[in-house]
PDB file of C-alpha atoms in Angstrom:
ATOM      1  CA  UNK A  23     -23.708 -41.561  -8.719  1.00  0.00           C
ATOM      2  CA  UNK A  24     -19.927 -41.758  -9.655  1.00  0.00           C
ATOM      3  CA  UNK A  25     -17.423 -41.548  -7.005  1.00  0.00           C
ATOM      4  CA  UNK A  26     -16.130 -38.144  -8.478  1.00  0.00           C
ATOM      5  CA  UNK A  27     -19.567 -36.769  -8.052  1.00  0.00           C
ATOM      6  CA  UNK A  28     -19.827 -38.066  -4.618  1.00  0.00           C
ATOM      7  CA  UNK A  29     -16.573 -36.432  -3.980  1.00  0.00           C
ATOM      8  CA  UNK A  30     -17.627 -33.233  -5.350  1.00  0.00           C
ATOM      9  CA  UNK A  31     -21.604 -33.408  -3.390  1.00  0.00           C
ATOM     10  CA  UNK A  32     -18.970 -33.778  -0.072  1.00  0.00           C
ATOM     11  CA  UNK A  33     -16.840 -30.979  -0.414  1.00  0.00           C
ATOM     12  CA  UNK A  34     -18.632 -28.729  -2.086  1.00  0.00           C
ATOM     13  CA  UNK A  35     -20.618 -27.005   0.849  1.00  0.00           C
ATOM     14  CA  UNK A  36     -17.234 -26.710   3.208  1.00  0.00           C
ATOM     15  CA  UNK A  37     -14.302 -24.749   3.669  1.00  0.00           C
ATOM     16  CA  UNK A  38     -12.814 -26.760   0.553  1.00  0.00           C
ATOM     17  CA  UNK A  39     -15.374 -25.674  -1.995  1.00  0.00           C
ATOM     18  CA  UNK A  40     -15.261 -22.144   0.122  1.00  0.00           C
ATOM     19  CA  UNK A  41     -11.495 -22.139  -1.266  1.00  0.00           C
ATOM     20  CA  UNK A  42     -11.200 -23.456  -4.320  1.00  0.00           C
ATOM     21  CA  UNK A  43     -12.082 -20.616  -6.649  1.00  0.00           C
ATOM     22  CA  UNK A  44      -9.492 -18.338  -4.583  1.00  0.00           C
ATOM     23  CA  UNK A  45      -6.823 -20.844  -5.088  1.00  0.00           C
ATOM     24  CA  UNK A  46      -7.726 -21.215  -9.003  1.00  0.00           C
ATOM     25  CA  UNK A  47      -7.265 -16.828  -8.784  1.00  0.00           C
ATOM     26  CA  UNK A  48      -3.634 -17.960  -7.717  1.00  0.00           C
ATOM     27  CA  UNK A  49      -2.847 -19.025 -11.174  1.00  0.00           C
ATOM     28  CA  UNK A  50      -0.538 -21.773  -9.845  1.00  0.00           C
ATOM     29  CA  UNK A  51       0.488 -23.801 -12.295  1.00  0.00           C
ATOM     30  CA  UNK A  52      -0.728 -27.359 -12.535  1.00  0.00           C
ATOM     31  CA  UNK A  53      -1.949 -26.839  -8.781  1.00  0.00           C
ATOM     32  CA  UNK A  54      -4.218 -29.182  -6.902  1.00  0.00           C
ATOM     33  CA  UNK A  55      -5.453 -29.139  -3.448  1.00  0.00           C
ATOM     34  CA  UNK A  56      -5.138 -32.762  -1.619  1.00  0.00           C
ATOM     35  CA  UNK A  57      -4.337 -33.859   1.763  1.00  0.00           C
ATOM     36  CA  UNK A  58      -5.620 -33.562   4.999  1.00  0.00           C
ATOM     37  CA  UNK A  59      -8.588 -31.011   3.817  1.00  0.00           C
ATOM     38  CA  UNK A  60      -9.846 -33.250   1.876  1.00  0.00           C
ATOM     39  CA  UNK A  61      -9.589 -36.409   3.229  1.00  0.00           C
ATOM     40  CA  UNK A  62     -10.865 -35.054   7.307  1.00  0.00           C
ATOM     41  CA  UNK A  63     -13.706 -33.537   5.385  1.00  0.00           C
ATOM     42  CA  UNK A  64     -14.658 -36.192   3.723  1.00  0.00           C
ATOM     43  CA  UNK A  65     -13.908 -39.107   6.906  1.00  0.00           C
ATOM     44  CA  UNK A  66     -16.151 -36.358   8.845  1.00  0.00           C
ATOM     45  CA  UNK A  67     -19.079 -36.505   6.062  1.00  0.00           C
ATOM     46  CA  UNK A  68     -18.431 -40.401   6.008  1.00  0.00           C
ATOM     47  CA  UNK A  69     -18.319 -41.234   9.579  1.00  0.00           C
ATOM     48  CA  UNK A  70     -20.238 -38.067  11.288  1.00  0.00           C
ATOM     49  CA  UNK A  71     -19.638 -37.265  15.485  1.00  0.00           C
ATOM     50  CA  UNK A  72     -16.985 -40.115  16.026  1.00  0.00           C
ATOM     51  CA  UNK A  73     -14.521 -38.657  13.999  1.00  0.00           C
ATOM     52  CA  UNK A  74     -12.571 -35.799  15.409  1.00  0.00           C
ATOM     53  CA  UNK A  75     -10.751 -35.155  12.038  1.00  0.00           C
ATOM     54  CA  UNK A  76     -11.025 -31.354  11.192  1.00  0.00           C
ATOM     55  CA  UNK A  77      -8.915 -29.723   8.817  1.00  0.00           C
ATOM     56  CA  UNK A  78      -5.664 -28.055   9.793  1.00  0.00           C
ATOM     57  CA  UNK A  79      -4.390 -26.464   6.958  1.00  0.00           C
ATOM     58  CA  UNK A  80      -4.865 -26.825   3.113  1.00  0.00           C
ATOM     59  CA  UNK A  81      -2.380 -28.706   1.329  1.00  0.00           C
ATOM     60  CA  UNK A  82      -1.865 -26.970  -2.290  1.00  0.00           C
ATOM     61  CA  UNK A  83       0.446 -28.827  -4.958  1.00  0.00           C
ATOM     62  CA  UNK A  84       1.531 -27.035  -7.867  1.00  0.00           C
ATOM     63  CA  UNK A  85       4.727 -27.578  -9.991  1.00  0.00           C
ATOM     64  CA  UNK A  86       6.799 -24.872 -12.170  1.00  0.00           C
ATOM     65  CA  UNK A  87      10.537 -26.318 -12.780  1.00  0.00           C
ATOM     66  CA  UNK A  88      11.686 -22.310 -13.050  1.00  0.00           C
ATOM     67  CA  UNK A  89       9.754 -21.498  -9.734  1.00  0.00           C
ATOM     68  CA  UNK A  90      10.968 -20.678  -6.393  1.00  0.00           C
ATOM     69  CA  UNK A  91      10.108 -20.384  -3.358  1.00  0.00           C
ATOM     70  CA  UNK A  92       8.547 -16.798  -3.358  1.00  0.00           C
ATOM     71  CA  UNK A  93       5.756 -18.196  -5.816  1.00  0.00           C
ATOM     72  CA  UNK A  94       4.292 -20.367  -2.773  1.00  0.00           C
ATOM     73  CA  UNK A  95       4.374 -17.358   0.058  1.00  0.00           C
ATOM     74  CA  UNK A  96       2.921 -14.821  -2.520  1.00  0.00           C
ATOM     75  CA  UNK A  97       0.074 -17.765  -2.749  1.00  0.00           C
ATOM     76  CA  UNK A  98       0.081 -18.255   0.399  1.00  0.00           C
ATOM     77  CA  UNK A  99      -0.067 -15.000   2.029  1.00  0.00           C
ATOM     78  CA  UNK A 100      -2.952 -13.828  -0.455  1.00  0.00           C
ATOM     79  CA  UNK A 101      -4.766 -17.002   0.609  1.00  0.00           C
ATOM     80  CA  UNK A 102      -4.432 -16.075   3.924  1.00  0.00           C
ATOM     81  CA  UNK A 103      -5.379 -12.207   3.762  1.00  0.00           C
ATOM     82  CA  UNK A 104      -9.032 -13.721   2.127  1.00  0.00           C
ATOM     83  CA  UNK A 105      -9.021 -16.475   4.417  1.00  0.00           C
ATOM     84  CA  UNK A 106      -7.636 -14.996   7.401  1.00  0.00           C
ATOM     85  CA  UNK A 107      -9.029 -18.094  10.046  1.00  0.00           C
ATOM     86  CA  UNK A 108      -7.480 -20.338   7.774  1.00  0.00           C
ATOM     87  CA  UNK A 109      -3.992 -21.751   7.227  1.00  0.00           C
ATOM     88  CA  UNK A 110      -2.662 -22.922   4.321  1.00  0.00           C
ATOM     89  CA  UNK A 111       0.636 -24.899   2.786  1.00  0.00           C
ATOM     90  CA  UNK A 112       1.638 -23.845  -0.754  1.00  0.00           C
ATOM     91  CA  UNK A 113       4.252 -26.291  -1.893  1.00  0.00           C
ATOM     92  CA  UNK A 114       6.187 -26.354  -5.324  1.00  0.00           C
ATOM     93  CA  UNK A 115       6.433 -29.685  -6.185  1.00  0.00           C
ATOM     94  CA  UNK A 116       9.293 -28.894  -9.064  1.00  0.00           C
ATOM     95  CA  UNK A 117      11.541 -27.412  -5.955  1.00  0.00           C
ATOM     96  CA  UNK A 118      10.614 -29.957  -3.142  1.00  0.00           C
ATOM     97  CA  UNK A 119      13.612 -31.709  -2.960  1.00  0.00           C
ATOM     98  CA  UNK A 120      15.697 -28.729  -3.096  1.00  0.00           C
ATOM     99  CA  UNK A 121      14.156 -27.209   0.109  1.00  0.00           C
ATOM    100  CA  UNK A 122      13.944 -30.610   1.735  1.00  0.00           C
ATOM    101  CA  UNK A 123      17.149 -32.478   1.856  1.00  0.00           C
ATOM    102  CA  UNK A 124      16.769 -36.105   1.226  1.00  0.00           C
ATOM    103  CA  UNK A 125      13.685 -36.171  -0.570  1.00  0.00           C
ATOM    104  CA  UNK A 126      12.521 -37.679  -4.494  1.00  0.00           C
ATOM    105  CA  UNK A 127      12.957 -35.016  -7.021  1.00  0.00           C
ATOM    106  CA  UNK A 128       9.235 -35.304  -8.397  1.00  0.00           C
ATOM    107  CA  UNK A 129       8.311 -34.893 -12.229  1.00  0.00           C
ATOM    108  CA  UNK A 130       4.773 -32.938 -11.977  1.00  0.00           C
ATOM    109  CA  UNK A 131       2.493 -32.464  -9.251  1.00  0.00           C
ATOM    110  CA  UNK A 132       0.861 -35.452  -9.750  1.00  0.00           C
ATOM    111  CA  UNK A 133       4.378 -37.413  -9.298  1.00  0.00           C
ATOM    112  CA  UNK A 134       4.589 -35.641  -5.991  1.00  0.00           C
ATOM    113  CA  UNK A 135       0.726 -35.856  -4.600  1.00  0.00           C
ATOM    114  CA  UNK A 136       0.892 -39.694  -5.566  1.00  0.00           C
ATOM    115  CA  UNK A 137       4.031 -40.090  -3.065  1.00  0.00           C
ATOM    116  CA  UNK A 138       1.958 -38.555  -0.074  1.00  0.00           C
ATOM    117  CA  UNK A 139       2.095 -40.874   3.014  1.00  0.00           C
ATOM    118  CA  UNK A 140      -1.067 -42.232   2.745  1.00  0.00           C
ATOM    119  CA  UNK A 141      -3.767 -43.133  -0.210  1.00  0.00           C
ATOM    120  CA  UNK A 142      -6.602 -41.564   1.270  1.00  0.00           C
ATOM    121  CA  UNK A 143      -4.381 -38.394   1.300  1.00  0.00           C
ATOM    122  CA  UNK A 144      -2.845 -38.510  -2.434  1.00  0.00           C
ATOM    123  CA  UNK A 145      -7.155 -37.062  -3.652  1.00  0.00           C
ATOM    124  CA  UNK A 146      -6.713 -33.532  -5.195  1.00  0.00           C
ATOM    125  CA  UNK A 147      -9.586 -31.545  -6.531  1.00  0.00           C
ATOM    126  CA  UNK A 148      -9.829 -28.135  -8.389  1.00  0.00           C
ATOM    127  CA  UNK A 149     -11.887 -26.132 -10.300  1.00  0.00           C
ATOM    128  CA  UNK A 150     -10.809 -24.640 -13.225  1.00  0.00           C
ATOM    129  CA  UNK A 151     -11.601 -21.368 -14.855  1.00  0.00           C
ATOM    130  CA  UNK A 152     -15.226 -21.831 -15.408  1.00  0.00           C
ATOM    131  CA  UNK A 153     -15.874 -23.460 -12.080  1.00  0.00           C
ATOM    132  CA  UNK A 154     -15.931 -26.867 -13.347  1.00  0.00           C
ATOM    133  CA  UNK A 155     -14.251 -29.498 -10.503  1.00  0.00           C
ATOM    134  CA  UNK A 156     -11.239 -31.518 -11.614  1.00  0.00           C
ATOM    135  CA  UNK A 157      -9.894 -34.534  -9.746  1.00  0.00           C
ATOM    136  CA  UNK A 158      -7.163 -36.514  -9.231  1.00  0.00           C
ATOM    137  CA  UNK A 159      -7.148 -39.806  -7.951  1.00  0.00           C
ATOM    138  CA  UNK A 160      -4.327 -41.892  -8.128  1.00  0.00           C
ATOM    139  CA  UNK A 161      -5.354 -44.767  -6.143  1.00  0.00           C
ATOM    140  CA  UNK A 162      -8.806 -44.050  -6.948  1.00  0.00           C
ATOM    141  CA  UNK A 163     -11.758 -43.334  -3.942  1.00  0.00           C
ATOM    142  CA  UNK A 164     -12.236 -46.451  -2.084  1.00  0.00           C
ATOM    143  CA  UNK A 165      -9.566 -45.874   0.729  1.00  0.00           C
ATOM    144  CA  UNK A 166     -11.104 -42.213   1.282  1.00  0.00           C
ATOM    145  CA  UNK A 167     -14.696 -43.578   1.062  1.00  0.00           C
ATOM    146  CA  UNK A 168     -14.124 -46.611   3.211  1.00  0.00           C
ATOM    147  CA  UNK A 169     -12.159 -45.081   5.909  1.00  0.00           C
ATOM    148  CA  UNK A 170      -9.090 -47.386   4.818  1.00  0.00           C
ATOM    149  CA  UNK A 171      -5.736 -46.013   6.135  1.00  0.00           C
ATOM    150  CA  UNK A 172      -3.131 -47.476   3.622  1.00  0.00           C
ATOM    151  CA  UNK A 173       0.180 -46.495   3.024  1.00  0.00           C
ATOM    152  CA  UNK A 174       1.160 -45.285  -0.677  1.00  0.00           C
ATOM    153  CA  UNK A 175       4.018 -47.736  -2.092  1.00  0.00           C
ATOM    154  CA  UNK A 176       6.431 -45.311  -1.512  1.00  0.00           C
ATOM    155  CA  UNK A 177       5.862 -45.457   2.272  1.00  0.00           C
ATOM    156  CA  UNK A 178       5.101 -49.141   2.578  1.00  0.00           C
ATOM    157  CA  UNK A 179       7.059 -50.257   6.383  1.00  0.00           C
ATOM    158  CA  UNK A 180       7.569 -46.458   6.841  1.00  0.00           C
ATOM    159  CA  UNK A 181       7.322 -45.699  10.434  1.00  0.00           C
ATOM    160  CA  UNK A 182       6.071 -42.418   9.737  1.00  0.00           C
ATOM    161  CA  UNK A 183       3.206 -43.666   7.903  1.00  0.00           C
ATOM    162  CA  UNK A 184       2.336 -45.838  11.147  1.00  0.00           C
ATOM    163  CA  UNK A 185       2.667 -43.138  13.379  1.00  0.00           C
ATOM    164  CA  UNK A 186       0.410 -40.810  11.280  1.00  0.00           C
ATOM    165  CA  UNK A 187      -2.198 -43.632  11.044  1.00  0.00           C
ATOM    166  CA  UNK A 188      -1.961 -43.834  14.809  1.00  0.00           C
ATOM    167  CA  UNK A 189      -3.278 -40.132  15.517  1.00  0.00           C
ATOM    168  CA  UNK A 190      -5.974 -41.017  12.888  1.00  0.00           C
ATOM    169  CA  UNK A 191      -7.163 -43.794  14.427  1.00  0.00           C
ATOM    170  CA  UNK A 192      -7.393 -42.099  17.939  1.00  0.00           C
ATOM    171  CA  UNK A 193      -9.225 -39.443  16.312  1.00  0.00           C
ATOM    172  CA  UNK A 194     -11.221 -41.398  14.386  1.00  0.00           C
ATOM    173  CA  UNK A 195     -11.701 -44.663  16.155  1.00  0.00           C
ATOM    174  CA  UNK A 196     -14.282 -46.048  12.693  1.00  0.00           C
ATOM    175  CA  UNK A 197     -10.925 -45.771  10.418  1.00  0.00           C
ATOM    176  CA  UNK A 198      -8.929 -49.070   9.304  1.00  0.00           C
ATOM    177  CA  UNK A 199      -5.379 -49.237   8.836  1.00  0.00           C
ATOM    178  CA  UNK A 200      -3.863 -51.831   5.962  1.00  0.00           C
TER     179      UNK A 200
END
């Protein structure tokens, strides 16, 4: 079996397959859900009762250059009328530096997914209008598959990368940080 398909078996009977075909309803464009939904679900799956990882919210990436930011509350707040025990974190990637002083002006959503903390955090997944999963995978699926906590480049010596893979660990004590 190919690591996409593996991915997919994973996720598929959770709250991230669950949400998927509401967030393709959004009609976000170029939208991907990654982060921590993905990646706790899938270090649970992996690792079982030792880790501790749940999912907190669900990180969704989109990117329209002409967009603001009433596109990701309209997403988010229908999201969260279907979903009501669930949170979720619509971000434009197109407007993220413009909201976040300090920050890389990104070129798509992939541009700004890639540049996540962490590599096991960068995997997005979708389904597209026929239901079919989609994924993106930067750094490919080793790091989420082996448990490997490893910083992206653009966070390499970041102390906020450290402290994140800190709280991993202590959550999830079968993890490895490189």
């Amino acid at each position: 079996m190919n690591s996409n398909t593996r991915l997919q078996n994973i996720l598929a009977d959770t709250p991230v397959g669950l949400v998927l075909p509401a967030i393709a309803q959004q009609n976000l464009p170029n939208w991907w859900l990654a982060g921590g939904a993905v990646r706790n679900t899938v270090w649970c799956a992996v690792f079982g009762e030792k880790c501790r990882l749940f999912i907190k919210d669900f990180d969704i990436a989109f990117f329209d250059q002409s967009g603001n930011r009433s596109q990701e509350l309209a997403a988010k707040a229908q999201l969260t009328a279907q979903f009501p025990h669930y949170e979720f974190d619509v971000k434009n990637q197109a407007s993220f530096a413009r909201w976040r002083s300090g920050r890389t002006t990104y070129n798509s959503t992939e541009d700004g997914i890639a540049n996540w903390l962490h590599t096991a955090t960068t995997v997005g997944v979708r389904v597209d209008a026929q239901g079919e999963w989609q994924f993106f995978t930067p750094y490919g699926l080793d790091d989420l598959f082996g448990g490997i906590i490893r910083p992206t480049p653009a966070y390499i010596n970041n102390p906020d990368a450290k402290n994140k893979a800190s709280d991993f660990l202590d959550k999830c004590p079968e993890l490895r940080c490189i």
